[in-house]
PDB file of C-alpha atoms in Angstrom:
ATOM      1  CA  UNK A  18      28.772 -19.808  -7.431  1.00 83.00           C
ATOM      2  CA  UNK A  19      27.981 -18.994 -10.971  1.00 94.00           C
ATOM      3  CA  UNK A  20      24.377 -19.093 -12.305  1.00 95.00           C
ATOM      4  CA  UNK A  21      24.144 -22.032 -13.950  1.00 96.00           C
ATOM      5  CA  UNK A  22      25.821 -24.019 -11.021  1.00 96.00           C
ATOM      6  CA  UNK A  23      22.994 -22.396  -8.897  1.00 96.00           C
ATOM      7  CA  UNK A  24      19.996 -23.558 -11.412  1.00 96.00           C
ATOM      8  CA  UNK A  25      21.429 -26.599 -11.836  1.00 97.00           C
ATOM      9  CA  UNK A  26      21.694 -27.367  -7.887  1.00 97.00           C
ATOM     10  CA  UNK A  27      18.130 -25.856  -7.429  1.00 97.00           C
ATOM     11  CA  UNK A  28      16.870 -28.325 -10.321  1.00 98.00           C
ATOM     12  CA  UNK A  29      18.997 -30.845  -9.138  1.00 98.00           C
ATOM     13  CA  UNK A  30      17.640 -30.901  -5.246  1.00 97.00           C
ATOM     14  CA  UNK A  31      13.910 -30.418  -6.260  1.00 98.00           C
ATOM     15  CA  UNK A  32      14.221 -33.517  -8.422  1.00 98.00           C
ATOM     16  CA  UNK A  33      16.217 -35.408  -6.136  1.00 98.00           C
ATOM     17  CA  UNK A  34      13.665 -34.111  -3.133  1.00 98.00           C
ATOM     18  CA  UNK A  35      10.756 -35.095  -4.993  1.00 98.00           C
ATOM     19  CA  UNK A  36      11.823 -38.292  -6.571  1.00 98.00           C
ATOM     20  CA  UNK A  37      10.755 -40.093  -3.226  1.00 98.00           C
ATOM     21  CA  UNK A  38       7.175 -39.314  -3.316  1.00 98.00           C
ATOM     22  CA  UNK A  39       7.102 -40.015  -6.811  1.00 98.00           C
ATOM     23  CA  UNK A  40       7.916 -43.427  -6.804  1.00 98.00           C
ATOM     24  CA  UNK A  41       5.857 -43.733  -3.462  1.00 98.00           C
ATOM     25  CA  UNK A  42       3.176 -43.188  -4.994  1.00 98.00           C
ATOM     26  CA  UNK A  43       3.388 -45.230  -8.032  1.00 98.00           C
ATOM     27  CA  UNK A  44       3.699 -48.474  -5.722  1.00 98.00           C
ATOM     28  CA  UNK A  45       0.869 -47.411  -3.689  1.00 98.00           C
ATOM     29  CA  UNK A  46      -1.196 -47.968  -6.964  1.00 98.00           C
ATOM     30  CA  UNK A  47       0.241 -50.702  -7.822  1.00 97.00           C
ATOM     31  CA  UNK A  48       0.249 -52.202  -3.842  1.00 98.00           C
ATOM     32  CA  UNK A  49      -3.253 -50.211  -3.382  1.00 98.00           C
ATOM     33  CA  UNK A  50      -5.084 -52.672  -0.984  1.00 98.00           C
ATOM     34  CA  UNK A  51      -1.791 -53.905   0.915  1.00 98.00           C
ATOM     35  CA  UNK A  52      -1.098 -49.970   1.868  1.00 98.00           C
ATOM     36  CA  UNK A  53      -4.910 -49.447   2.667  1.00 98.00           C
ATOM     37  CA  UNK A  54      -4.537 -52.078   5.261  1.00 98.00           C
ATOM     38  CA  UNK A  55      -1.368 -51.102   7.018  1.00 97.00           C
ATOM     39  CA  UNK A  56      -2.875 -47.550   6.867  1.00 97.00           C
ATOM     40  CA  UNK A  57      -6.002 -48.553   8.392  1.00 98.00           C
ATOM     41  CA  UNK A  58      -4.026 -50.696  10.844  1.00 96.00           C
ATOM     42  CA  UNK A  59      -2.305 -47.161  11.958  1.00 96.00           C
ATOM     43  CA  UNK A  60      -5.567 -45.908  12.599  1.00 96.00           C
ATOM     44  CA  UNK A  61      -5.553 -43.866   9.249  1.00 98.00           C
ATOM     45  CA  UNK A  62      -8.978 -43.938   7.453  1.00 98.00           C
ATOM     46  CA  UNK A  63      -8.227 -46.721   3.951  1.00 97.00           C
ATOM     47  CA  UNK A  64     -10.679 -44.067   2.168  1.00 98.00           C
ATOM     48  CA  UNK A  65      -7.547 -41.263   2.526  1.00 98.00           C
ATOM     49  CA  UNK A  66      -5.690 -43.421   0.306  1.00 98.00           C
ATOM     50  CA  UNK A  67      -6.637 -41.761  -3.422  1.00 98.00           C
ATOM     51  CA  UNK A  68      -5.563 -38.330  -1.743  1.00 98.00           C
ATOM     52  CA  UNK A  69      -2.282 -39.697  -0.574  1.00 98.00           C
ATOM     53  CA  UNK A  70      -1.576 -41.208  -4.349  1.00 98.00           C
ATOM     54  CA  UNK A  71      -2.711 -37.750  -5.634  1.00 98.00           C
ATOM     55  CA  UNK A  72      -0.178 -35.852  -3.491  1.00 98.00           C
ATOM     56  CA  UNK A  73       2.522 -37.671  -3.399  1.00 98.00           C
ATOM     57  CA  UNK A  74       2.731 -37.985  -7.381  1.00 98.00           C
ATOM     58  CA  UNK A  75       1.077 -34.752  -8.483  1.00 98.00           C
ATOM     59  CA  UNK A  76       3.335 -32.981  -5.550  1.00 98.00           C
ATOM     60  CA  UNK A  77       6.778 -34.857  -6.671  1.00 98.00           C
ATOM     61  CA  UNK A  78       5.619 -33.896 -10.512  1.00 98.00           C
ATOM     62  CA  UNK A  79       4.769 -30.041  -9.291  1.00 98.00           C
ATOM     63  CA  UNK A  80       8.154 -29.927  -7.350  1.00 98.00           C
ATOM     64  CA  UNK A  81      10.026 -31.017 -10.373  1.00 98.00           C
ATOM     65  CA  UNK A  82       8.614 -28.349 -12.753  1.00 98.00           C
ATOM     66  CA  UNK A  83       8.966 -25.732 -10.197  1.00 98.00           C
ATOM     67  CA  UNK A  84       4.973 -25.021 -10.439  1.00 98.00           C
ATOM     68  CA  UNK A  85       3.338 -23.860  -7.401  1.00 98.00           C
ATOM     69  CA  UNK A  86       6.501 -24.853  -5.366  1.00 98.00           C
ATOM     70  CA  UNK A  87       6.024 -22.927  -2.263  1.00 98.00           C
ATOM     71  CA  UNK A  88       2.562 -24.040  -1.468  1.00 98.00           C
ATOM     72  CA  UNK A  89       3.212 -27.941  -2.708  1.00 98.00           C
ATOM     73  CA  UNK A  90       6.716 -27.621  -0.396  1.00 98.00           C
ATOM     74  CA  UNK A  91       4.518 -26.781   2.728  1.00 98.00           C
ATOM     75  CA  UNK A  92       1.697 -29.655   2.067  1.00 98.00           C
ATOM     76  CA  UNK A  93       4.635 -32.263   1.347  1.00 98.00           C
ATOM     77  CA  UNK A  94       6.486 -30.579   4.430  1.00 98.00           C
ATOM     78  CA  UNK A  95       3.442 -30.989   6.549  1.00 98.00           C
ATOM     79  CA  UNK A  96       2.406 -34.872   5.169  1.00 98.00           C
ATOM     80  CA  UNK A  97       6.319 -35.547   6.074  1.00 98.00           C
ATOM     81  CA  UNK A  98       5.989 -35.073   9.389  1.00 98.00           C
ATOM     82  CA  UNK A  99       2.122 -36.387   9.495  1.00 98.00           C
ATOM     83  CA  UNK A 100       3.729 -39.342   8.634  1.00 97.00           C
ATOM     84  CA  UNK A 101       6.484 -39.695  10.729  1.00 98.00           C
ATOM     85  CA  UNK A 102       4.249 -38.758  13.742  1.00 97.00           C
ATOM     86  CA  UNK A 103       1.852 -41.798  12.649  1.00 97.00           C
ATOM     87  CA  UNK A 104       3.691 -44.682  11.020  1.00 96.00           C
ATOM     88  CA  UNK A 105       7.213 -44.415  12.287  1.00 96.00           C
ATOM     89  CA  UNK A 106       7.040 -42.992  15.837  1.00 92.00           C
ATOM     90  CA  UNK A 107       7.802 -46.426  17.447  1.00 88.00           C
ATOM     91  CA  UNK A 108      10.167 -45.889  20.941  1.00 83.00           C
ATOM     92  CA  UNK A 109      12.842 -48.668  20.371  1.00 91.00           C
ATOM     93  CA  UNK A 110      12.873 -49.672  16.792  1.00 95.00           C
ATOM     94  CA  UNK A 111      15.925 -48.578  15.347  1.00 96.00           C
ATOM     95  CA  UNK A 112      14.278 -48.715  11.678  1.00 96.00           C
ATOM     96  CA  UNK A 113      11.836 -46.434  12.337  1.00 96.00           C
ATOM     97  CA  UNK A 114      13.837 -44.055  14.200  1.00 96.00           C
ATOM     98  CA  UNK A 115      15.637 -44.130  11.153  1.00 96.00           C
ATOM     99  CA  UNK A 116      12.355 -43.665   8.968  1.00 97.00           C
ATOM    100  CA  UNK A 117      11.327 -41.287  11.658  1.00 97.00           C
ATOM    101  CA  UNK A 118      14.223 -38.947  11.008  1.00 97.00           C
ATOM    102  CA  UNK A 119      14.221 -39.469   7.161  1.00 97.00           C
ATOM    103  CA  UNK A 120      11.123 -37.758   7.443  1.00 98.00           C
ATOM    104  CA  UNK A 121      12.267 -34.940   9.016  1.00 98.00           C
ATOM    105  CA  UNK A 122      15.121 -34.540   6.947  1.00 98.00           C
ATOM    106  CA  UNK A 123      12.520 -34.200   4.080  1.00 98.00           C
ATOM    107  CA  UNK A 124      10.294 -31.784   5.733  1.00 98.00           C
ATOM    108  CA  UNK A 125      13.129 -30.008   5.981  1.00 98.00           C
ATOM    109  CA  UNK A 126      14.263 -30.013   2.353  1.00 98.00           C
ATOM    110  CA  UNK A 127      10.641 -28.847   2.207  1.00 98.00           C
ATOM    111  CA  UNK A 128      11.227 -25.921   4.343  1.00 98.00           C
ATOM    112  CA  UNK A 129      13.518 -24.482   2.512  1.00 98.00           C
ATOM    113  CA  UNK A 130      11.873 -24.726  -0.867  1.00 98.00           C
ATOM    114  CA  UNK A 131       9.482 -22.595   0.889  1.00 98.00           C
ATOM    115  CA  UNK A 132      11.552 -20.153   2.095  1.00 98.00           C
ATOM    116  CA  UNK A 133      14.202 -20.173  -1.391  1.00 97.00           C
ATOM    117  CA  UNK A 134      12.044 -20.965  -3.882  1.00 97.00           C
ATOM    118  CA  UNK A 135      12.809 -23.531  -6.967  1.00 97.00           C
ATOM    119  CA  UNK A 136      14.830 -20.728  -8.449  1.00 96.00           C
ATOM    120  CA  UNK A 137      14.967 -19.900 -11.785  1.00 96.00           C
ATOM    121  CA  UNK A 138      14.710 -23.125 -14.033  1.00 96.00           C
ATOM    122  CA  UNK A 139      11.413 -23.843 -13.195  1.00 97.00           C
ATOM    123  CA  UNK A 140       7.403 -23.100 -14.229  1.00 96.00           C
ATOM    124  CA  UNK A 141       7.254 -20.685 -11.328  1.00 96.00           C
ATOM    125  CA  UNK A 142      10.080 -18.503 -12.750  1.00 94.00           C
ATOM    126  CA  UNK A 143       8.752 -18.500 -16.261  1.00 89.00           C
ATOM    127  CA  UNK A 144       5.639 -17.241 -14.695  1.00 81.00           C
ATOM    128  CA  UNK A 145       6.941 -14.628 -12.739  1.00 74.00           C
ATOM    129  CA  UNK A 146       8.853 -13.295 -16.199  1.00 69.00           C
ATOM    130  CA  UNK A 147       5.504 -13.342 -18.189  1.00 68.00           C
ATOM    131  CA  UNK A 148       3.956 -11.318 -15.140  1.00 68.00           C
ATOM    132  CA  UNK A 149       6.552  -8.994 -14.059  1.00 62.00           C
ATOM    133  CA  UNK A 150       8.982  -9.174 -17.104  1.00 56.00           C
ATOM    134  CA  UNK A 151      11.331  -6.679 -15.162  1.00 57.00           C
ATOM    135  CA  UNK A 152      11.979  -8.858 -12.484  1.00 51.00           C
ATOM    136  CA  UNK A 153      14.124 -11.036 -14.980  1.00 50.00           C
ATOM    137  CA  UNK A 154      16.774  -8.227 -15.272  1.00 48.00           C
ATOM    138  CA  UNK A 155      16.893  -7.808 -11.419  1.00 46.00           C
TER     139      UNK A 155
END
């Protein structure tokens, strides 16, 4: 696979990954005291909400640029499967099996952001050239 195939796939899956969360959390501001409920109704303090809106949107914009990607891969990774675990664990329901195993699916996209990296189109590559300028010709 040549280079720019590569970058283009690593841009490509960390936009596609993060898209999700991005729009998630846009219509959790707009839907703000409908998803408080059903989050209380799980058993999930309403006052979490803000933090959820925060990390879904300023996680799926992180992702996108590359910034910070391992550490904002392993928090999304983690709220993926905090959230399957507490809203779509439900023996029985085929929809939520299905949500249940979307989740995972993400958590695992996560994963391997965390393990790969964004590669090199992204903030945390332009970094990494400003700090270590050699590791560009590697």
């Amino acid at each position: 696979m040549n280079t720019t195939t590569k970058n283009l796939a690593d841009l490509g899956g960390r936009i596609l990954l993060a898209t999700i969360f991005l729009v998630a959390g846009i219509q959790k501001i707009g839907g703000y005291a409908g998803t408080q409920g059903y989050m209380e109704s799980m058993g999930v303090p309403g006052m979490l909400l803000p933090l959820v809106i925060v990390l879904e949107i300023g996680g799926a914009i992180a992702i996108i640029a590359g910034w910070r990607t391992r550490l904002v891969a392993f928090l999304l990774a983690g709220f993926s499967l905090l959230s399957a675990f507490i809203f779509h664990r439900a023996p029985g329901d085929a929809m939520q099996a299905i949500l249940f195993m979307k989740n995972l699916a993400i958590a695992g996209g996560f994963l391997l952001l965390v393990a790969r990296g964004p590669g090199e189109w992204s903030l945390d590559a332009g970094r990494k050239s400003l700090t270590m300028p050699e590791a560009r010709r590697a």
